[in-house]
Short mmCIF file of C-alpha atoms (C1' of nucleotides) in Angstrom, two decimals:
data_model
loop_
_atom_site.label_atom_id
_atom_site.label_comp_id
_atom_site.label_asym_id
_atom_site.label_seq_id
_atom_site.Cartn_x
_atom_site.Cartn_y
_atom_site.Cartn_z
CA MET A 1 29.63 155.91 99.16
CA VAL A 2 26.90 154.06 97.35
CA GLN A 3 26.65 156.27 94.27
CA LYS A 4 23.55 154.95 92.56
CA SER A 5 23.00 156.55 89.19
CA LYS A 6 26.41 157.23 87.74
CA LYS A 7 26.82 155.16 84.63
CA PRO A 8 24.43 156.87 82.24
CA PRO A 9 25.63 160.44 81.91
CA SER A 10 23.83 160.68 78.60
CA ALA A 11 20.63 159.07 79.79
CA ALA A 12 20.81 161.24 82.87
CA LYS A 13 19.79 164.19 80.79
CA ILE A 14 16.57 162.42 80.09
CA GLU A 15 15.69 160.98 83.47
CA ALA A 16 17.07 163.75 85.66
CA PRO A 17 16.80 166.90 83.53
CA VAL A 18 19.51 168.86 85.31
CA ALA A 19 18.60 169.41 88.94
CA PRO A 20 17.75 166.28 90.92
CA LYS A 21 17.06 168.69 93.81
CA ARG A 22 19.57 167.31 96.24
CA ARG A 23 19.10 168.21 99.84
CA GLY A 24 22.20 169.98 101.21
CA ARG A 25 25.01 172.14 99.93
CA PRO A 26 25.69 171.45 96.27
CA ARG A 27 28.93 169.86 95.19
CA ALA A 28 31.54 172.18 93.81
CA TYR A 29 32.99 169.50 91.55
CA GLU A 30 31.81 167.11 88.91
CA PRO A 31 32.77 163.59 89.93
CA GLU A 32 33.37 162.52 86.34
CA VAL A 33 35.86 165.25 85.52
CA ALA A 34 37.55 164.99 88.90
CA LEU A 35 38.06 161.28 88.33
CA GLY A 36 39.49 162.11 84.94
CA LYS A 37 42.08 164.39 86.50
CA ALA A 38 42.97 161.77 89.08
CA LEU A 39 43.33 159.24 86.31
CA ASP A 40 45.77 161.51 84.50
CA LEU A 41 47.94 161.82 87.57
CA PHE A 42 47.96 158.16 88.50
CA ARG A 43 48.71 157.28 84.94
CA ARG A 44 51.66 159.61 84.75
CA ASP A 45 53.26 158.98 88.14
CA GLY A 46 51.92 155.64 89.31
CA PHE A 47 50.25 154.85 92.60
CA ALA A 48 52.97 155.51 95.13
CA ALA A 49 54.38 158.67 93.58
CA THR A 50 50.99 160.33 93.40
CA SER A 51 50.15 162.06 96.66
CA LEU A 52 46.76 163.08 97.90
CA ASP A 53 47.97 166.66 97.75
CA ASP A 54 48.72 166.25 94.07
CA LEU A 55 45.31 164.74 93.52
CA SER A 56 43.70 167.47 95.55
CA ALA A 57 45.41 170.17 93.52
CA ALA A 58 44.60 168.55 90.20
CA THR A 59 40.96 167.90 90.93
CA GLY A 60 40.35 171.15 92.77
CA MET A 61 38.82 169.13 95.60
CA ASN A 62 40.36 169.30 99.03
CA ARG A 63 41.38 166.08 100.64
CA PRO A 64 38.34 165.44 102.79
CA SER A 65 36.09 165.92 99.77
CA LEU A 66 38.21 163.55 97.77
CA TYR A 67 38.01 161.07 100.55
CA GLY A 68 34.28 161.43 100.87
CA ALA A 69 33.67 161.11 97.17
CA PHE A 70 35.98 158.27 96.21
CA GLY A 71 37.24 156.66 99.39
CA ASP A 72 40.89 156.32 100.25
CA LYS A 73 43.82 156.48 97.89
CA ARG A 74 43.63 152.87 96.82
CA GLU A 75 39.93 153.09 96.06
CA LEU A 76 40.49 156.21 94.03
CA TYR A 77 43.23 154.44 92.14
CA ILE A 78 40.98 151.51 91.38
CA LYS A 79 38.15 153.77 90.28
CA SER A 80 40.59 155.63 88.05
CA TYR A 81 41.76 152.41 86.51
CA GLN A 82 38.18 151.31 85.99
CA ARG A 83 37.44 154.57 84.28
CA TYR A 84 40.50 154.18 82.07
CA ARG A 85 39.41 150.76 80.97
CA ASP A 86 35.89 151.97 80.29
CA ASP A 87 37.22 154.80 78.15
CA ALA A 88 39.63 152.58 76.25
CA ARG A 89 36.96 149.98 75.65
CA ALA A 90 34.53 152.60 74.47
CA ALA A 91 37.10 153.94 72.02
CA MET A 92 37.75 150.53 70.51
CA VAL A 93 34.56 148.54 70.75
CA ASP A 94 32.99 149.95 67.60
CA ILE A 95 36.07 149.14 65.56
CA PHE A 96 36.26 145.63 66.92
CA ARG A 97 32.62 145.12 66.03
CA ALA A 98 32.84 146.82 62.65
CA ASP A 99 32.44 144.74 59.55
CA ALA A 100 35.62 145.66 57.69
CA PRO A 101 38.63 143.82 56.26
CA LEU A 102 41.07 142.51 58.84
CA ARG A 103 43.93 144.80 58.06
CA GLU A 104 41.76 147.88 58.09
CA ARG A 105 40.26 147.00 61.45
CA LEU A 106 43.64 146.39 62.97
CA GLU A 107 45.03 149.60 61.56
CA ARG A 108 42.23 151.55 63.15
CA ILE A 109 42.70 149.82 66.47
CA TYR A 110 46.37 150.65 66.57
CA ARG A 111 45.75 154.22 65.53
CA ILE A 112 43.44 154.63 68.51
CA ALA A 113 45.95 152.93 70.77
CA LEU A 114 48.70 155.27 69.67
CA ASP A 115 46.44 158.25 70.25
CA ILE A 116 45.77 157.06 73.76
CA TYR A 117 49.37 156.24 74.61
CA LEU A 118 50.99 159.30 73.10
CA SER A 119 48.61 161.94 74.39
CA GLY A 120 49.40 163.98 77.46
CA GLU A 121 50.77 167.44 78.07
CA SER A 122 53.71 166.36 80.18
CA GLY A 123 54.87 163.59 77.90
CA PRO A 124 53.30 160.41 76.55
CA ARG A 125 51.20 158.65 79.11
CA GLY A 126 51.46 155.08 77.98
CA CYS A 127 48.94 152.48 79.02
CA PHE A 128 47.56 152.43 82.53
CA THR A 129 47.44 148.65 82.61
CA VAL A 130 50.98 148.19 81.42
CA MET A 131 52.69 151.07 83.15
CA THR A 132 51.29 151.22 86.65
CA ALA A 133 48.56 148.66 87.22
CA ALA A 134 50.71 145.68 86.33
CA SER A 135 53.26 146.87 88.86
CA GLU A 136 50.69 147.00 91.60
CA ALA A 137 49.32 143.65 90.51
CA VAL A 138 51.99 141.62 92.30
CA SER A 139 50.99 142.81 95.72
CA ASP A 140 47.33 143.69 95.29
CA PRO A 141 44.98 140.85 94.37
CA GLY A 142 42.13 143.18 93.47
CA ILE A 143 44.20 145.11 91.00
CA ARG A 144 45.68 141.91 89.70
CA THR A 145 42.23 140.62 88.87
CA MET A 146 41.45 143.77 86.95
CA VAL A 147 44.71 143.57 85.03
CA VAL A 148 44.13 139.97 84.05
CA GLU A 149 40.60 140.83 82.96
CA GLY A 150 41.89 143.67 80.84
CA LEU A 151 44.53 141.51 79.20
CA THR A 152 42.19 138.67 78.38
CA GLU A 153 39.55 141.06 77.14
CA LEU A 154 41.99 142.42 74.60
CA ASP A 155 43.12 138.93 73.64
CA LYS A 156 39.52 137.92 73.08
CA ALA A 157 38.66 140.96 71.01
CA PHE A 158 41.63 140.35 68.73
CA GLY A 159 40.80 136.65 68.71
CA ILE A 160 37.32 137.33 67.37
CA CYS A 161 38.85 139.56 64.72
CA PHE A 162 41.21 136.90 63.47
CA ARG A 163 38.67 134.10 63.68
CA HIS A 164 36.27 136.19 61.71
CA ALA A 165 38.93 136.97 59.13
CA LYS A 166 39.82 133.32 58.78
CA GLU A 167 36.19 132.39 58.19
CA ARG A 168 36.08 134.98 55.46
CA GLY A 169 39.13 133.53 53.83
CA GLU A 170 41.36 136.51 54.63
CA LEU A 171 43.81 134.19 56.33
CA PRO A 172 45.37 130.92 55.25
CA GLU A 173 43.91 127.63 56.44
CA GLY A 174 46.71 126.89 58.88
CA ALA A 175 46.53 130.21 60.67
CA ASP A 176 45.84 130.02 64.40
CA PRO A 177 43.62 132.94 65.46
CA ALA A 178 44.55 132.61 69.13
CA SER A 179 48.26 132.90 68.47
CA LEU A 180 47.76 135.81 66.14
CA ALA A 181 45.61 137.50 68.75
CA HIS A 182 48.33 137.14 71.35
CA LEU A 183 50.81 138.67 68.95
CA ALA A 184 48.41 141.51 68.27
CA SER A 185 48.08 142.11 72.02
CA ALA A 186 51.83 141.90 72.36
CA THR A 187 52.17 144.60 69.75
CA ILE A 188 49.83 146.78 71.76
CA HIS A 189 51.98 146.17 74.81
CA THR A 190 55.32 146.83 73.16
CA ILE A 191 53.95 150.05 71.74
CA ALA A 192 52.70 151.18 75.11
CA ILE A 193 56.13 150.61 76.60
CA ARG A 194 58.02 152.33 73.83
CA ALA A 195 55.65 155.25 73.84
CA ARG A 196 56.44 155.75 77.48
CA ALA A 197 60.13 155.91 76.60
CA ARG A 198 59.28 158.71 74.19
CA VAL A 199 59.93 156.72 71.05
CA PRO A 200 58.48 158.97 68.32
CA ARG A 201 55.16 158.15 66.75
CA LYS A 202 56.71 157.53 63.36
CA GLU A 203 58.77 154.66 64.72
CA LEU A 204 55.84 153.19 66.53
CA GLU A 205 53.79 153.33 63.36
CA ALA A 206 56.56 151.54 61.53
CA ILE A 207 56.55 148.80 64.15
CA VAL A 208 52.81 148.46 63.78
CA LYS A 209 53.06 148.29 60.02
CA GLY A 210 55.67 145.56 60.21
CA ALA A 211 53.56 143.62 62.66
CA LEU A 212 50.49 143.89 60.46
CA ASP A 213 52.46 142.70 57.45
CA VAL A 214 53.28 139.55 59.36
CA LEU A 215 49.95 139.03 61.10
CA CYS A 216 47.75 139.61 58.09
CA ALA A 217 49.62 137.14 55.95
CA ALA A 218 50.59 134.61 58.55
CA LYS A 219 51.23 130.92 57.99
CA MET B 1 82.17 157.64 94.12
CA VAL B 2 84.74 156.78 91.50
CA GLN B 3 84.86 153.02 92.02
CA LYS B 4 87.73 151.95 89.80
CA SER B 5 88.10 148.21 89.70
CA LYS B 6 84.66 146.75 90.04
CA LYS B 7 83.78 144.90 86.86
CA PRO B 8 86.03 141.85 87.07
CA PRO B 9 84.94 139.97 90.19
CA SER B 10 86.42 136.80 88.76
CA ALA B 11 89.64 138.36 87.60
CA ALA B 12 89.88 140.09 90.95
CA LYS B 13 90.88 136.80 92.50
CA ILE B 14 93.93 136.85 90.34
CA GLU B 15 94.99 140.45 90.45
CA ALA B 16 93.95 141.25 93.99
CA PRO B 17 94.22 137.90 95.82
CA VAL B 18 91.79 138.80 98.59
CA ALA B 19 93.06 141.68 100.68
CA PRO B 20 94.00 144.84 98.79
CA LYS B 21 95.04 146.20 102.17
CA ARG B 22 92.66 149.10 102.33
CA ARG B 23 93.41 151.83 104.76
CA GLY B 24 90.55 152.36 107.21
CA ARG B 25 87.82 150.30 108.81
CA PRO B 26 86.80 147.42 106.59
CA ARG B 27 83.37 147.38 105.01
CA ALA B 28 80.79 145.17 106.62
CA TYR B 29 78.99 144.53 103.34
CA GLU B 30 79.76 143.32 99.86
CA PRO B 31 78.71 145.96 97.36
CA GLU B 32 77.72 143.39 94.75
CA VAL B 33 75.33 141.47 96.98
CA ALA B 34 73.95 144.65 98.51
CA LEU B 35 73.20 145.98 95.06
CA GLY B 36 71.49 142.71 94.27
CA LYS B 37 69.19 143.12 97.25
CA ALA B 38 68.41 146.69 96.29
CA LEU B 39 67.65 145.53 92.78
CA ASP B 40 65.18 143.00 94.11
CA LEU B 41 63.33 145.65 96.06
CA PHE B 42 63.20 148.24 93.33
CA ARG B 43 62.06 145.62 90.91
CA ARG B 44 59.24 144.48 93.12
CA ASP B 45 57.96 147.82 94.36
CA GLY B 46 59.21 150.42 91.90
CA PHE B 47 61.15 153.55 92.66
CA ALA B 48 58.70 155.59 94.70
CA ALA B 49 57.32 152.77 96.81
CA THR B 50 60.75 151.60 97.88
CA SER B 51 61.95 153.55 100.90
CA LEU B 52 65.49 153.97 102.08
CA ASP B 53 64.46 152.15 105.22
CA ASP B 54 63.39 149.18 103.13
CA LEU B 55 66.66 149.26 101.25
CA SER B 56 68.59 149.61 104.45
CA ALA B 57 66.84 146.63 105.97
CA ALA B 58 67.25 144.47 102.88
CA THR B 59 70.92 145.22 102.34
CA GLY B 60 71.85 145.21 106.00
CA MET B 61 73.53 148.55 105.47
CA ASN B 62 72.36 151.57 107.40
CA ARG B 63 71.35 154.61 105.45
CA PRO B 64 74.58 156.59 105.66
CA SER B 65 76.51 153.60 104.39
CA LEU B 66 74.05 153.15 101.59
CA TYR B 67 74.40 156.76 100.70
CA GLY B 68 78.16 156.63 100.82
CA ALA B 69 78.39 153.51 98.73
CA PHE B 70 75.85 154.19 96.01
CA GLY B 71 74.82 157.83 96.24
CA ASP B 72 71.26 158.97 96.72
CA LYS B 73 68.14 157.00 96.02
CA ARG B 74 68.00 157.80 92.34
CA GLU B 75 71.62 156.83 91.80
CA LEU B 76 71.04 153.58 93.59
CA TYR B 77 68.03 152.95 91.40
CA ILE B 78 70.03 153.58 88.27
CA LYS B 79 72.88 151.36 89.43
CA SER B 80 70.33 148.65 90.21
CA TYR B 81 68.85 148.93 86.77
CA GLN B 82 72.29 148.81 85.22
CA ARG B 83 73.04 145.70 87.17
CA TYR B 84 69.77 144.13 86.07
CA ARG B 85 70.56 144.78 82.43
CA ASP B 86 74.04 143.39 82.82
CA ASP B 87 72.68 140.23 84.38
CA ALA B 88 69.98 139.81 81.76
CA ARG B 89 72.43 140.39 78.94
CA ALA B 90 74.88 137.95 80.43
CA ALA B 91 72.16 135.32 80.67
CA MET B 92 71.18 135.70 77.02
CA VAL B 93 74.25 136.70 75.10
CA ASP B 94 75.58 133.19 74.66
CA ILE B 95 72.29 131.98 73.27
CA PHE B 96 72.04 134.89 70.89
CA ARG B 97 75.54 134.15 69.66
CA ALA B 98 75.07 130.41 69.51
CA ASP B 99 75.03 128.69 66.18
CA ALA B 100 71.77 126.79 66.39
CA PRO B 101 68.54 126.62 64.42
CA LEU B 102 66.28 129.66 64.74
CA ARG B 103 63.49 128.01 66.64
CA GLU B 104 65.84 126.41 69.13
CA ARG B 105 67.61 129.66 69.84
CA LEU B 106 64.35 131.49 70.36
CA GLU B 107 63.01 128.76 72.61
CA ARG B 108 66.06 129.05 74.79
CA ILE B 109 65.82 132.82 74.94
CA TYR B 110 62.22 132.69 76.07
CA ARG B 111 62.95 130.02 78.60
CA ILE B 112 65.55 132.27 80.18
CA ALA B 113 63.18 135.23 80.03
CA LEU B 114 60.47 133.27 81.81
CA ASP B 115 62.96 132.18 84.45
CA ILE B 116 63.89 135.80 85.06
CA TYR B 117 60.35 137.14 85.11
CA LEU B 118 58.77 134.42 87.20
CA SER B 119 61.41 134.12 89.89
CA GLY B 120 61.04 135.85 93.22
CA GLU B 121 59.92 134.79 96.66
CA SER B 122 57.15 137.33 97.01
CA GLY B 123 55.63 136.74 93.61
CA PRO B 124 56.87 137.03 90.04
CA ARG B 125 59.11 140.00 89.54
CA GLY B 126 58.55 140.78 85.91
CA CYS B 127 61.00 142.80 83.90
CA PHE B 128 62.69 145.81 85.42
CA THR B 129 62.61 147.70 82.15
CA VAL B 130 58.96 147.10 81.52
CA MET B 131 57.59 147.28 85.03
CA THR B 132 59.30 150.18 86.71
CA ALA B 133 61.95 151.78 84.52
CA ALA B 134 59.55 152.59 81.70
CA SER B 135 57.34 154.35 84.20
CA GLU B 136 60.17 156.55 85.39
CA ALA B 137 61.25 157.15 81.81
CA VAL B 138 58.67 159.85 81.15
CA SER B 139 60.04 162.19 83.74
CA ASP B 140 63.70 161.16 83.94
CA PRO B 141 65.78 161.61 80.80
CA GLY B 142 68.64 159.52 82.12
CA ILE B 143 66.45 156.55 82.82
CA ARG B 144 64.66 157.06 79.55
CA THR B 145 67.93 156.76 77.68
CA MET B 146 68.71 153.51 79.42
CA VAL B 147 65.27 152.14 78.65
CA VAL B 148 65.55 153.01 74.97
CA GLU B 149 69.00 151.44 74.86
CA GLY B 150 67.68 148.28 76.44
CA LEU B 151 64.76 148.06 74.03
CA THR B 152 66.84 148.60 70.92
CA GLU B 153 69.49 146.20 72.15
CA LEU B 154 66.89 143.47 72.35
CA ASP B 155 65.48 144.40 68.96
CA LYS B 156 68.93 144.20 67.45
CA ALA B 157 69.77 140.87 69.01
CA PHE B 158 66.55 139.36 67.70
CA GLY B 159 67.17 141.10 64.38
CA ILE B 160 70.52 139.41 63.97
CA CYS B 161 68.88 136.08 64.80
CA PHE B 162 66.25 136.43 62.11
CA ARG B 163 68.63 137.82 59.53
CA HIS B 164 70.95 134.94 60.16
CA ALA B 165 68.10 132.47 59.85
CA LYS B 166 66.97 134.02 56.60
CA GLU B 167 70.44 133.74 55.15
CA ARG B 168 70.44 130.11 56.11
CA GLY B 169 67.18 129.58 54.34
CA GLU B 170 65.22 128.92 57.52
CA LEU B 171 62.80 131.68 56.57
CA PRO B 172 60.97 132.40 53.34
CA GLU B 173 62.35 134.98 50.93
CA GLY B 174 59.75 137.61 51.71
CA ALA B 175 60.31 137.55 55.47
CA ASP B 176 61.36 140.85 57.03
CA PRO B 177 63.82 140.22 59.86
CA ALA B 178 63.25 143.62 61.44
CA SER B 179 59.50 143.13 61.73
CA LEU B 180 59.95 139.65 63.08
CA ALA B 181 62.44 140.98 65.60
CA HIS B 182 59.97 143.57 66.81
CA LEU B 183 57.36 140.87 67.23
CA ALA B 184 59.84 138.76 69.13
CA SER B 185 60.56 141.71 71.44
CA ALA B 186 56.86 142.34 71.77
CA THR B 187 56.43 138.74 72.89
CA ILE B 188 59.07 139.32 75.53
CA HIS B 189 57.19 142.38 76.69
CA THR B 190 53.75 140.82 76.78
CA ILE B 191 55.17 137.95 78.77
CA ALA B 192 56.79 140.25 81.27
CA ILE B 193 53.51 142.02 81.82
CA ARG B 194 51.45 138.87 82.14
CA ALA B 195 53.98 137.31 84.48
CA ARG B 196 53.58 140.30 86.75
CA ALA B 197 49.85 139.67 86.82
CA ARG B 198 50.60 136.15 88.01
CA VAL B 199 49.55 134.42 84.83
CA PRO B 200 50.84 130.87 85.34
CA ARG B 201 53.94 129.71 83.53
CA LYS B 202 52.03 127.15 81.52
CA GLU B 203 49.94 129.84 79.88
CA LEU B 204 52.96 131.97 79.18
CA GLU B 205 54.70 129.03 77.58
CA ALA B 206 51.66 128.47 75.40
CA ILE B 207 51.77 132.08 74.27
CA VAL B 208 55.44 131.71 73.45
CA LYS B 209 54.81 128.53 71.50
CA GLY B 210 52.07 130.18 69.47
CA ALA B 211 54.30 133.15 68.76
CA LEU B 212 57.15 130.91 67.63
CA ASP B 213 54.83 128.99 65.34
CA VAL B 214 54.02 132.24 63.61
CA LEU B 215 57.47 133.82 63.66
CA CYS B 216 59.39 130.79 62.52
CA ALA B 217 57.17 130.21 59.53
CA ALA B 218 56.31 133.76 58.65
CA LYS B 219 55.49 135.02 55.17
"C1'" DA C 1 101.40 154.08 121.38
"C1'" DC C 2 99.61 157.42 118.47
"C1'" DT C 3 97.93 159.39 114.27
"C1'" DT C 4 95.35 158.77 109.98
"C1'" DT C 5 91.89 156.88 107.29
"C1'" DT C 6 87.71 154.71 106.27
"C1'" DT C 7 83.42 152.88 107.74
"C1'" DT C 8 79.73 152.10 111.07
"C1'" DG C 9 75.93 153.41 114.08
"C1'" DT C 10 72.99 156.69 116.39
"C1'" DA C 11 70.43 160.38 116.30
"C1'" DC C 12 68.42 164.11 114.26
"C1'" DC C 13 66.02 167.46 110.99
"C1'" DA C 14 62.89 169.35 107.78
"C1'" DT C 15 59.39 167.85 104.84
"C1'" DT C 16 55.88 165.14 103.15
"C1'" DT C 17 52.31 161.85 103.64
"C1'" DC C 18 47.69 159.94 104.71
"C1'" DG C 19 43.84 160.34 107.10
"C1'" DC C 20 40.41 162.57 110.00
"C1'" DA C 21 37.96 165.82 113.39
"C1'" DT C 22 35.92 170.06 113.48
"C1'" DT C 23 34.12 174.09 111.90
"C1'" DT C 24 31.96 176.85 108.40
"C1'" DA C 25 29.15 177.52 104.21
"C1'" DA C 26 25.31 176.67 101.03
"C1'" DT C 27 21.10 174.69 100.00
"C1'" DT C 28 16.25 172.47 100.79
"C1'" DC C 29 12.26 171.50 103.69
"C1'" DC C 30 9.03 173.05 107.06
"C1'" DG D 1 12.84 182.73 108.97
"C1'" DG D 2 14.60 178.52 111.30
"C1'" DA D 3 15.79 173.49 111.40
"C1'" DA D 4 17.86 169.96 108.78
"C1'" DT D 5 21.07 168.32 105.50
"C1'" DT D 6 24.91 168.06 102.66
"C1'" DA D 7 29.40 169.56 101.30
"C1'" DA D 8 33.57 172.66 101.63
"C1'" DA D 9 37.44 174.49 104.22
"C1'" DT D 10 40.70 174.59 107.77
"C1'" DG D 11 43.84 172.50 110.16
"C1'" DC D 12 45.60 168.93 113.22
"C1'" DG D 13 48.47 164.80 114.15
"C1'" DA D 14 50.95 160.72 113.98
"C1'" DA D 15 53.87 158.36 111.03
"C1'" DA D 16 57.06 157.95 107.34
"C1'" DT D 17 60.46 159.84 104.20
"C1'" DG D 18 65.01 161.40 102.19
"C1'" DG D 19 69.00 163.09 103.69
"C1'" DT D 20 72.83 164.35 106.93
"C1'" DA D 21 75.84 165.56 111.18
"C1'" DC D 22 78.52 163.58 114.39
"C1'" DA D 23 80.68 160.48 117.36
"C1'" DA D 24 82.40 155.73 118.03
"C1'" DA D 25 84.90 151.85 115.90
"C1'" DA D 26 88.16 149.24 113.27
"C1'" DA D 27 91.76 148.87 110.47
"C1'" DA D 28 96.66 150.48 108.50
"C1'" DG D 29 100.80 153.54 108.69
"C1'" DT D 30 104.39 155.65 111.56
#
DNA sequence: ACTTTTTTGTACCATTTCGCATTTAATTCC
DNA sequence: GGAATTAAATGCGAAATGGTACAAAAAAGT
């Protein structure tokens, strides 16, 4: 289970054209898509309620293959969570880095967040961190570390946003970027929770709008 | 499972002195404390990860008794959640109704919330609604309804707070109580999540302070 | 004392769960 | 074509799970 070259699926097309000429029987699954399916399940049902049979059915891999590819259930869960965070980060990083007015950046961030939280065939899926990972965090130090990392990463990204906006004069002198960032994160969290309770998108958008009205004019 | 007189445990001492002279073998457990133990378990581990054996061990009741007293696992979960909400409401309702300055009322609310979320022998327990009920909400309409009720109840309580404060002139003219209430709820939620990830109380208090600085001076 | 009522405690059942051992299939290297 | 290698497929097994049947126990009513 060392899995060397896995990160660059785009660069892979350059370095390893298509067939790396592996030695034995070829895999009948693509690890990336299988992990995506596993992620969907874990995200919907949580760790305990997701059985290996469910995962096996969803990924199309039988249990031994699953085990061989990703390790045991906990490892698969962690890899799923890692994948979720990578995806979420990838979807937001450009916006966080973009050079746009504060309000516009925030609006785009929340639009992406809503897309992520509300998607899903069998109901809105919410946020992996908030809905299932935080629950596991009490008893599993490894997962806890990941959760804390995720939370602080979001805080920091928002913090940079607000600090930047303050430097540009978009915020009053007295505004505290750190506090505003925490409130922005909190809005992400409250939206994730409400989405999971099937609160309609319209309402969530209204909550976001109200929050932005406060945060973009604060103090 | 009709359970008539159950709500007034204090008034019970007046109406039913001690022994209502029930007919058969007396119960070896007190339903209220047993439900409290069940609540603790569900809150820590969630619905799926809590087994009837665990519940049986924690409550001291064997499974048939559990079943007879509270119904099946899902019913017990719902009753636990109901109990949690009752307790939380009871702990906060006086403060919400109190006639004190905005900031002081909010500070007291958040102090209570932190007490609730951080307590627990085997680590901080977080918020039942946020940590486990919201997860179940996607697939269980009954639980979803309760979650939505709980969320809007909190929104409303905060809303009354801010509206009241605005009428008193504690907030600027342009302030929108509803938006501020949602941000106050969001702060509750973010704190519940972070508590679960074992973020120390000091940090959570700092987040609350920052939020109050913004909310009590907004717009 | 004996019946009735309510609860406890033991034991059980069918199912599900995770994990693995073993066999079979597909591919490359020689 | 045959050995080597890698993965799939089957299926086993021990443990745990939710739920229940049934007998023993403890109280009140008669």
